[in-house]
Amino acid sequence: QQQQQQQQQQQHGQDPSQPTTMERQVSEGTARKWANAEMLSKKGSILMVATLGFGTVEFLLPCIALFEEATSRDRAYYLGTVFFGGFFGVAFSLFQDLTWDMLPADVDFANAMGFSTMSRLLGIGLGNFVGGFMLDMFLDTSTPGLVLYGVKGYILMCFWSGGSVFLSSALARSALRMAQEVGTKAEPIPSAEPAAAA
């Protein structure tokens, strides 16, 4: 295939030893530097606060059952979802941003981000399966025609989910520390622009 490409370039009057237009655009457009350690520290601190925030909300969600009136339970639930959604949105967006910032400059970005997305979807699928299995363990069949779950099922599911969030925050913190060390020690990667343009 390489020989065929070289022959095609020769037929069109192109020098096979010179990079193609696409190759030049890729090499010049993807010049990156190591992620700044100070920037990672600031974003990482916000990420940790947001992650621990929505993990804490998950631990507190079963407390809604302590309210006797349905109206009070609804208000507590909506208030909890507001805080949960806010913390989760901040954590999710920062996680995506930091994942990109922490990638080495010479990595295959498509494969790395694809693996990240695949891992996230795998976690969502497994999490939903395990959470549903926990709820089914406490299925209330006393009311025909209605699917009801006991409070213990929600306590178990929320504590398992919140514990998983706390564990993931510890792993993310460890990865951030390693990235900060690399960003502090590493020299910036030289620009990929041609020497003639310097």
mmCIF file of C-alpha atoms in Angstrom:
data_model
loop_
_atom_site.group_PDB
_atom_site.id
_atom_site.type_symbol
_atom_site.label_atom_id
_atom_site.label_comp_id
_atom_site.label_asym_id
_atom_site.label_seq_id
_atom_site.Cartn_x
_atom_site.Cartn_y
_atom_site.Cartn_z
ATOM 1 C CA GLN A 1 0.000 0.000 0.000
ATOM 2 C CA GLN A 2 2.852 2.381 0.793
ATOM 3 C CA GLN A 3 4.401 1.657 -2.612
ATOM 4 C CA GLN A 4 1.085 2.361 -4.325
ATOM 5 C CA GLN A 5 0.765 5.667 -2.468
ATOM 6 C CA GLN A 6 4.285 6.630 -3.444
ATOM 7 C CA GLN A 7 3.573 5.763 -7.083
ATOM 8 C CA GLN A 8 0.397 7.847 -7.006
ATOM 9 C CA GLN A 9 2.291 10.784 -5.515
ATOM 10 C CA GLN A 10 4.968 10.486 -8.202
ATOM 11 C CA GLN A 11 2.297 10.411 -10.915
ATOM 12 C CA HIS A 12 0.829 13.638 -9.546
ATOM 13 C CA GLY A 13 4.255 15.258 -9.328
ATOM 14 C CA GLN A 14 4.498 15.056 -5.521
ATOM 15 C CA ASP A 15 7.645 14.229 -3.593
ATOM 16 C CA PRO A 16 6.988 11.013 -1.570
ATOM 17 C CA SER A 17 9.468 12.127 1.084
ATOM 18 C CA GLN A 18 7.398 15.255 1.860
ATOM 19 C CA PRO A 19 4.324 14.987 4.112
ATOM 20 C CA THR A 20 0.938 15.341 2.490
ATOM 21 C CA THR A 21 -1.316 18.318 3.169
ATOM 22 C CA MET A 22 -3.393 16.287 5.609
ATOM 23 C CA GLU A 23 -0.296 15.076 7.436
ATOM 24 C CA ARG A 24 1.003 18.648 7.739
ATOM 25 C CA GLN A 25 -2.345 19.837 9.098
ATOM 26 C CA VAL A 26 -2.399 17.062 11.694
ATOM 27 C CA SER A 27 1.202 17.609 12.789
ATOM 28 C CA GLU A 28 0.845 21.380 12.975
ATOM 29 C CA GLY A 29 -2.615 21.387 14.522
ATOM 30 C CA THR A 30 -1.945 18.929 17.325
ATOM 31 C CA ALA A 31 1.147 20.515 18.879
ATOM 32 C CA ARG A 32 0.463 20.232 22.608
ATOM 33 C CA LYS A 33 2.189 20.955 25.868
ATOM 34 C CA TRP A 34 2.034 19.081 29.125
ATOM 35 C CA ALA A 35 -0.947 20.071 31.263
ATOM 36 C CA ASN A 36 -0.100 22.880 33.673
ATOM 37 C CA ALA A 37 0.167 21.598 37.251
ATOM 38 C CA GLU A 38 -1.455 24.695 38.753
ATOM 39 C CA MET A 39 -4.384 24.472 36.357
ATOM 40 C CA LEU A 40 -4.848 20.787 37.140
ATOM 41 C CA SER A 41 -4.793 21.579 40.860
ATOM 42 C CA LYS A 42 -7.557 24.202 40.546
ATOM 43 C CA LYS A 43 -9.797 22.114 38.318
ATOM 44 C CA GLY A 44 -9.077 19.005 40.377
ATOM 45 C CA SER A 45 -10.131 20.715 43.609
ATOM 46 C CA ILE A 46 -13.454 21.753 42.081
ATOM 47 C CA LEU A 47 -13.906 18.236 40.707
ATOM 48 C CA MET A 48 -13.339 16.706 44.138
ATOM 49 C CA VAL A 49 -15.844 19.060 45.808
ATOM 50 C CA ALA A 50 -18.473 18.365 43.145
ATOM 51 C CA THR A 51 -17.921 14.596 43.240
ATOM 52 C CA LEU A 52 -18.081 14.389 47.019
ATOM 53 C CA GLY A 53 -21.116 16.675 46.895
ATOM 54 C CA PHE A 54 -23.296 14.474 44.736
ATOM 55 C CA GLY A 55 -21.989 11.374 46.521
ATOM 56 C CA THR A 56 -23.169 12.866 49.808
ATOM 57 C CA VAL A 57 -26.557 13.681 48.293
ATOM 58 C CA GLU A 58 -26.897 10.028 47.306
ATOM 59 C CA PHE A 59 -26.251 8.958 50.888
ATOM 60 C CA LEU A 60 -28.933 11.382 52.100
ATOM 61 C CA LEU A 61 -31.647 10.490 49.558
ATOM 62 C CA PRO A 62 -33.138 7.641 51.654
ATOM 63 C CA CYS A 63 -33.795 10.173 54.421
ATOM 64 C CA ILE A 64 -36.773 11.302 52.337
ATOM 65 C CA ALA A 65 -38.657 8.347 53.817
ATOM 66 C CA LEU A 66 -38.501 10.047 57.238
ATOM 67 C CA PHE A 67 -41.091 12.612 56.120
ATOM 68 C CA GLU A 68 -44.603 11.421 56.853
ATOM 69 C CA GLU A 69 -46.534 13.655 54.452
ATOM 70 C CA ALA A 70 -46.301 13.023 50.724
ATOM 71 C CA THR A 71 -45.998 16.751 50.020
ATOM 72 C CA SER A 72 -42.974 17.040 52.308
ATOM 73 C CA ARG A 73 -41.387 14.008 50.668
ATOM 74 C CA ASP A 74 -41.902 15.523 47.225
ATOM 75 C CA ARG A 75 -40.314 18.817 48.259
ATOM 76 C CA ALA A 76 -37.350 17.050 49.841
ATOM 77 C CA TYR A 77 -36.935 14.893 46.756
ATOM 78 C CA TYR A 78 -36.993 17.848 44.355
ATOM 79 C CA LEU A 79 -34.543 19.774 46.534
ATOM 80 C CA GLY A 80 -32.221 16.765 46.591
ATOM 81 C CA THR A 81 -32.377 16.355 42.819
ATOM 82 C CA VAL A 82 -31.470 20.038 42.327
ATOM 83 C CA PHE A 83 -28.306 19.657 44.403
ATOM 84 C CA PHE A 84 -27.564 16.264 42.876
ATOM 85 C CA GLY A 85 -27.959 17.549 39.319
ATOM 86 C CA GLY A 86 -25.827 20.623 39.998
ATOM 87 C CA PHE A 87 -22.978 18.691 41.592
ATOM 88 C CA PHE A 88 -23.125 15.946 38.982
ATOM 89 C CA GLY A 89 -23.143 18.386 36.059
ATOM 90 C CA VAL A 90 -20.058 20.193 37.342
ATOM 91 C CA ALA A 91 -18.249 16.915 38.052
ATOM 92 C CA PHE A 92 -19.116 15.397 34.681
ATOM 93 C CA SER A 93 -18.040 18.408 32.629
ATOM 94 C CA LEU A 94 -14.794 18.841 34.581
ATOM 95 C CA PHE A 95 -14.024 15.137 34.317
ATOM 96 C CA GLN A 96 -14.318 15.332 30.538
ATOM 97 C CA ASP A 97 -12.158 18.454 30.440
ATOM 98 C CA LEU A 98 -9.467 16.982 32.687
ATOM 99 C CA THR A 99 -9.436 13.713 30.784
ATOM 100 C CA TRP A 100 -8.484 15.649 27.649
ATOM 101 C CA ASP A 101 -5.944 17.834 29.462
ATOM 102 C CA MET A 102 -4.187 14.864 31.068
ATOM 103 C CA LEU A 103 -3.679 12.893 27.858
ATOM 104 C CA PRO A 104 -0.020 12.726 26.766
ATOM 105 C CA ALA A 105 0.801 14.722 23.669
ATOM 106 C CA ASP A 106 1.808 11.666 21.632
ATOM 107 C CA VAL A 107 -1.267 9.573 22.436
ATOM 108 C CA ASP A 108 -3.863 8.402 19.926
ATOM 109 C CA PHE A 109 -6.662 10.780 20.962
ATOM 110 C CA ALA A 110 -9.447 8.951 19.119
ATOM 111 C CA ASN A 111 -8.640 5.633 20.776
ATOM 112 C CA ALA A 112 -8.126 7.192 24.212
ATOM 113 C CA MET A 113 -11.379 9.178 24.215
ATOM 114 C CA GLY A 114 -13.234 6.234 22.683
ATOM 115 C CA PHE A 115 -11.994 3.987 25.485
ATOM 116 C CA SER A 116 -13.073 6.620 28.019
ATOM 117 C CA THR A 117 -16.578 6.762 26.555
ATOM 118 C CA MET A 118 -16.820 2.964 26.383
ATOM 119 C CA SER A 119 -15.748 2.652 30.027
ATOM 120 C CA ARG A 120 -18.321 5.243 31.102
ATOM 121 C CA LEU A 121 -21.131 3.450 29.271
ATOM 122 C CA LEU A 122 -20.017 0.128 30.737
ATOM 123 C CA GLY A 123 -20.164 1.652 34.204
ATOM 124 C CA ILE A 124 -23.650 3.028 33.548
ATOM 125 C CA GLY A 125 -24.900 -0.353 32.365
ATOM 126 C CA LEU A 126 -23.398 -2.308 35.243
ATOM 127 C CA GLY A 127 -24.506 0.317 37.757
ATOM 128 C CA ASN A 128 -28.109 0.175 36.554
ATOM 129 C CA PHE A 129 -28.050 -3.617 36.645
ATOM 130 C CA VAL A 130 -26.671 -3.816 40.182
ATOM 131 C CA GLY A 131 -28.977 -1.053 41.429
ATOM 132 C CA GLY A 132 -32.025 -2.749 39.916
ATOM 133 C CA PHE A 133 -30.981 -6.088 41.388
ATOM 134 C CA MET A 134 -30.704 -4.516 44.848
ATOM 135 C CA LEU A 135 -34.169 -2.992 44.560
ATOM 136 C CA ASP A 136 -35.673 -6.292 43.384
ATOM 137 C CA MET A 137 -34.361 -7.919 46.559
ATOM 138 C CA PHE A 138 -36.846 -5.742 48.475
ATOM 139 C CA LEU A 139 -39.765 -5.866 46.057
ATOM 140 C CA ASP A 140 -43.085 -5.272 47.816
ATOM 141 C CA THR A 141 -45.780 -7.545 46.352
ATOM 142 C CA SER A 142 -48.479 -6.664 48.867
ATOM 143 C CA THR A 143 -50.246 -4.329 46.418
ATOM 144 C CA PRO A 144 -51.318 -6.099 43.187
ATOM 145 C CA GLY A 145 -50.748 -4.134 40.005
ATOM 146 C CA LEU A 146 -48.178 -1.785 41.543
ATOM 147 C CA VAL A 147 -44.394 -2.091 41.519
ATOM 148 C CA LEU A 148 -43.228 -0.967 44.951
ATOM 149 C CA TYR A 149 -39.872 -1.340 46.655
ATOM 150 C CA GLY A 150 -39.083 -1.273 50.336
ATOM 151 C CA VAL A 151 -37.144 1.570 51.929
ATOM 152 C CA LYS A 152 -34.314 -0.856 52.755
ATOM 153 C CA GLY A 153 -33.797 -1.426 49.039
ATOM 154 C CA TYR A 154 -33.317 2.280 48.409
ATOM 155 C CA ILE A 155 -30.976 2.558 51.388
ATOM 156 C CA LEU A 156 -28.853 -0.299 50.064
ATOM 157 C CA MET A 157 -28.823 1.064 46.504
ATOM 158 C CA CYS A 158 -28.019 4.655 47.519
ATOM 159 C CA PHE A 159 -25.278 3.591 49.932
ATOM 160 C CA TRP A 160 -23.717 1.344 47.303
ATOM 161 C CA SER A 161 -23.919 4.102 44.687
ATOM 162 C CA GLY A 162 -22.579 6.771 47.051
ATOM 163 C CA GLY A 163 -19.732 4.490 48.129
ATOM 164 C CA SER A 164 -18.823 3.897 44.487
ATOM 165 C CA VAL A 165 -18.746 7.662 43.908
ATOM 166 C CA PHE A 166 -16.435 8.184 46.880
ATOM 167 C CA LEU A 167 -14.161 5.408 45.618
ATOM 168 C CA SER A 168 -14.072 6.954 42.143
ATOM 169 C CA SER A 169 -13.188 10.343 43.640
ATOM 170 C CA ALA A 170 -10.219 8.760 45.422
ATOM 171 C CA LEU A 171 -9.048 7.185 42.150
ATOM 172 C CA ALA A 172 -9.494 10.485 40.303
ATOM 173 C CA ARG A 173 -7.502 12.293 42.981
ATOM 174 C CA SER A 174 -4.669 9.792 42.596
ATOM 175 C CA ALA A 175 -4.644 10.287 38.819
ATOM 176 C CA LEU A 176 -4.610 14.069 39.254
ATOM 177 C CA ARG A 177 -1.618 13.900 41.570
ATOM 178 C CA MET A 178 0.324 11.817 39.061
ATOM 179 C CA ALA A 179 -0.585 14.246 36.264
ATOM 180 C CA GLN A 180 0.507 17.211 38.396
ATOM 181 C CA GLU A 181 3.870 15.572 39.050
ATOM 182 C CA VAL A 182 4.354 14.980 35.322
ATOM 183 C CA GLY A 183 3.297 18.536 34.526
ATOM 184 C CA THR A 184 5.767 19.916 37.046
ATOM 185 C CA LYS A 185 8.760 17.844 35.939
ATOM 186 C CA ALA A 186 8.244 17.534 32.194
ATOM 187 C CA GLU A 187 9.604 19.980 29.671
ATOM 188 C CA PRO A 188 7.091 21.441 27.194
ATOM 189 C CA ILE A 189 6.914 19.435 24.015
ATOM 190 C CA PRO A 190 8.485 21.357 21.098
ATOM 191 C CA SER A 191 6.166 22.768 18.493
ATOM 192 C CA ALA A 192 5.573 20.669 15.403
ATOM 193 C CA GLU A 193 5.767 23.694 13.110
ATOM 194 C CA PRO A 194 8.436 23.604 10.388
ATOM 195 C CA ALA A 195 11.761 25.212 11.229
ATOM 196 C CA ALA A 196 11.367 27.611 8.314
ATOM 197 C CA ALA A 197 8.353 29.193 10.009
ATOM 198 C CA ALA A 198 10.329 29.910 13.212
#
